[in-house]
């Protein structure tokens, strides 16, 4: 795609950092035992990477590097983790780095089986390839006819050397010797597709899971069925056996239930219903421990412990995120460390005041919520409105539980009215709730008591689309679907002002610190208002779909919008221009920016996580030039769970250096502006005080240098060694007067001044003077007088140079300092020379004119500053 800014098509302001809230998907987990650390680790897939957790505390140990596509299956041995993506799979060392990559399949790989120094892979075309892990070479390839034997499960039976057991969707099983490439035996099966194979604790015994929900315990040595179990929850998704002395088998199902079967009594002893809200992707009993690890597509990883007398497992530890796309996200607090996210709340036991028994409550999805941390330690600090419900629920942040109240008007009992907008005051005492009937109510967050309504009957004729309260609890702003924006007095609930909008509003957001209100309208445009003047100050257009959410930067300079056209745009409010835009492969539903300004958080359609984008302008030079109206961004991929991805992205953003135009500031912006030099103050500020500085720094007595002995002491030749006396200079004709001829020569500065009298150009003389230090400047100016080798013409030329500097208004402070030092040194000589007096008269008028102009500007600025400091706005 072609862009309009020098070829830039990706975001210049935001780079993908990482994804939050992702723990598991529909790929079965892998359990490994580290012999070195003597502990178990569980690995779960999260899209294009996988997470490794320590089972002991379920803490995150490592996040792998991302692969090009979503991972479709995983396996592991004692050293490596294998992950397949598309028709390729890779081996990861240290749970992170890719060390081997295996290419050869033409269809998607769906089964992996470690096999000593080899790895077996099976694709959807039932082509089985055995690879040598370290050489990455094919050892053997087996091709099966999909219509006769489509491989659906693979197992290496315990103690069966060089043998693998394959299950098929047609129901039959085959036992192969992969070393001799021979089919040893074919099990006819049960004419029902095989979904899972698992080795039992007993040798020669294998558990076979079927599409019908049956689990067959089969002896593969004698081809004999030992026992059968049946679950009415659909196909068997996974099987595992306890190895801690209890003959228990667990079987997973697509509806999230787990059946526990006693192998001795051959009966169902327990059911773990709703262990996951989706299908059980994988379950594994830890070796010789009463712990069961499960994961599912509901974004949850759970560990169950079996320590009760009835054999039922209880939840020990878990890591879980949202199991459906998020409906709302917002940063909480001022440190930028917490994010609140909302979705559907599952069945939980909620205790409330006035109720004797606990209630099982299932709340609809949260559509809007507001939070304020001011009184979070005293009472509930979060309020949320739910889809299709009139009442709004309160939540307690510190306890991480549902709150004490469901706020709703007592007189309304109809089911047609729902809550559509909420806000909490900055003090945390009041909640403002807007309803679909147009009513806007105020409630006390501590007591839950209704504290009044805005308007006589209702605030709006249509549904309330947004409510906001300013930072001082003086103004309440509401907007309705009829296209009106209203300003109310928060205390007495009286209407102050009403204005009509060009289109019905979709969402509204207030930046309390700056008093700027952002409105997203149904015509895909954005209006920005100043709540003090109640006027529209900016209007933005460019989105081609419904605007889902808005976010302000902490300083209020940027407004960030997320739309159904899959773009996230950043608008600069001072300039009123679009400064950044990037396109995503999934439409953003929510956008919020950190209070510290370092991250932007987004949520997306059909995605369960929260995606963080780092603010590049905090650590890199970013061009904030306006983007043209025909700017077309390219698709930016969502960040993964690995933090190291932002390193590559930051390098990419630095690459297009042609976009970054370096601005070279001219020496003078305008001829009418007074311009200072770039010299440090030490070069000119103390020129008048050099004699005082030299007097203070003068040493009391000169330093005494000791006479150094010669390296070789001279001796007089002879039989008796004697030292030679130092030679004495006895020349009576040598003069002791210092030759001052060299000092009488004119300096380069004087010569340049003489040239300036002829050609009226003093830039060369000024550049020489600017290179000297304070002592050098004093020496040069002192040597201008006739007594020190100068002349009246040179002094006149110096005054003309100062006049040139004042005319051009450049190096203004240098002209003042040089002139002051010149007057101090030659004040006695100047009155006796008419030529110099004439030049000084011209300079005096120039200096006075410049100072009067500067003084008027200074006084004007000081007046404005004093007014701003003292006036009551």
Tab-separated table of N, CA, C and O in Angstrom, residues 38 40 241-246 285-291:
chain	number	residue	atom	x	y	z
A	38	UNK	N	13.934	-31.261	39.930
A	38	UNK	CA	13.028	-32.154	40.659
A	38	UNK	C	11.633	-31.548	40.817
A	38	UNK	O	11.059	-31.508	41.903
A	40	UNK	N	7.731	-30.487	38.421
A	40	UNK	CA	6.954	-30.601	37.193
A	40	UNK	C	6.723	-29.216	36.591
A	40	UNK	O	6.568	-28.223	37.307
A	241	UNK	N	-4.524	-41.417	33.901
A	241	UNK	CA	-4.628	-42.377	35.001
A	241	UNK	C	-3.845	-41.853	36.204
A	241	UNK	O	-2.755	-41.272	36.048
A	242	UNK	N	-4.415	-42.088	37.388
A	242	UNK	CA	-3.675	-41.794	38.615
A	242	UNK	C	-2.625	-42.868	38.845
A	242	UNK	O	-2.877	-44.056	38.629
A	243	UNK	N	-1.445	-42.415	39.313
A	243	UNK	CA	-0.341	-43.353	39.558
A	243	UNK	C	0.161	-43.254	40.988
A	243	UNK	O	1.297	-43.658	41.273
A	244	UNK	N	-0.675	-42.726	41.884
A	244	UNK	CA	-0.254	-42.583	43.282
A	244	UNK	C	-0.878	-43.654	44.171
A	244	UNK	O	-1.002	-43.477	45.383
A	245	UNK	N	-1.291	-44.779	43.588
A	245	UNK	CA	-1.829	-45.877	44.379
A	245	UNK	C	-3.326	-46.019	44.308
A	245	UNK	O	-3.878	-46.977	44.867
A	246	UNK	N	-4.017	-45.097	43.636
A	246	UNK	CA	-5.472	-45.170	43.510
A	246	UNK	C	-5.810	-45.536	42.070
A	246	UNK	O	-5.397	-44.834	41.144
A	285	UNK	N	-2.765	-36.466	35.016
A	285	UNK	CA	-2.407	-36.711	36.412
A	285	UNK	C	-0.884	-36.675	36.532
A	285	UNK	O	-0.173	-37.300	35.724
A	286	UNK	N	-0.392	-35.932	37.520
A	286	UNK	CA	1.046	-35.905	37.742
A	286	UNK	C	1.506	-37.248	38.293
A	286	UNK	O	0.807	-37.895	39.079
A	287	UNK	N	2.699	-37.649	37.899
A	287	UNK	CA	3.215	-38.964	38.272
A	287	UNK	C	3.394	-39.059	39.782
A	287	UNK	O	4.090	-38.258	40.402
A	288	UNK	N	2.692	-40.049	40.361
A	288	UNK	CA	2.768	-40.369	41.787
A	288	UNK	C	2.351	-39.190	42.680
A	288	UNK	O	2.825	-39.050	43.800
A	289	UNK	N	1.459	-38.347	42.178
A	289	UNK	CA	0.918	-37.255	42.986
A	289	UNK	C	-0.584	-37.170	42.738
A	289	UNK	O	-1.050	-37.439	41.633
A	290	UNK	N	-1.367	-36.783	43.763
A	290	UNK	CA	-2.837	-36.695	43.595
A	290	UNK	C	-3.256	-35.369	42.964
A	290	UNK	O	-4.175	-34.701	43.451
A	291	UNK	N	-2.581	-34.971	41.911
A	291	UNK	CA	-2.845	-33.696	41.263
A	291	UNK	C	-3.234	-33.933	39.806
A	291	UNK	O	-2.590	-34.714	39.101
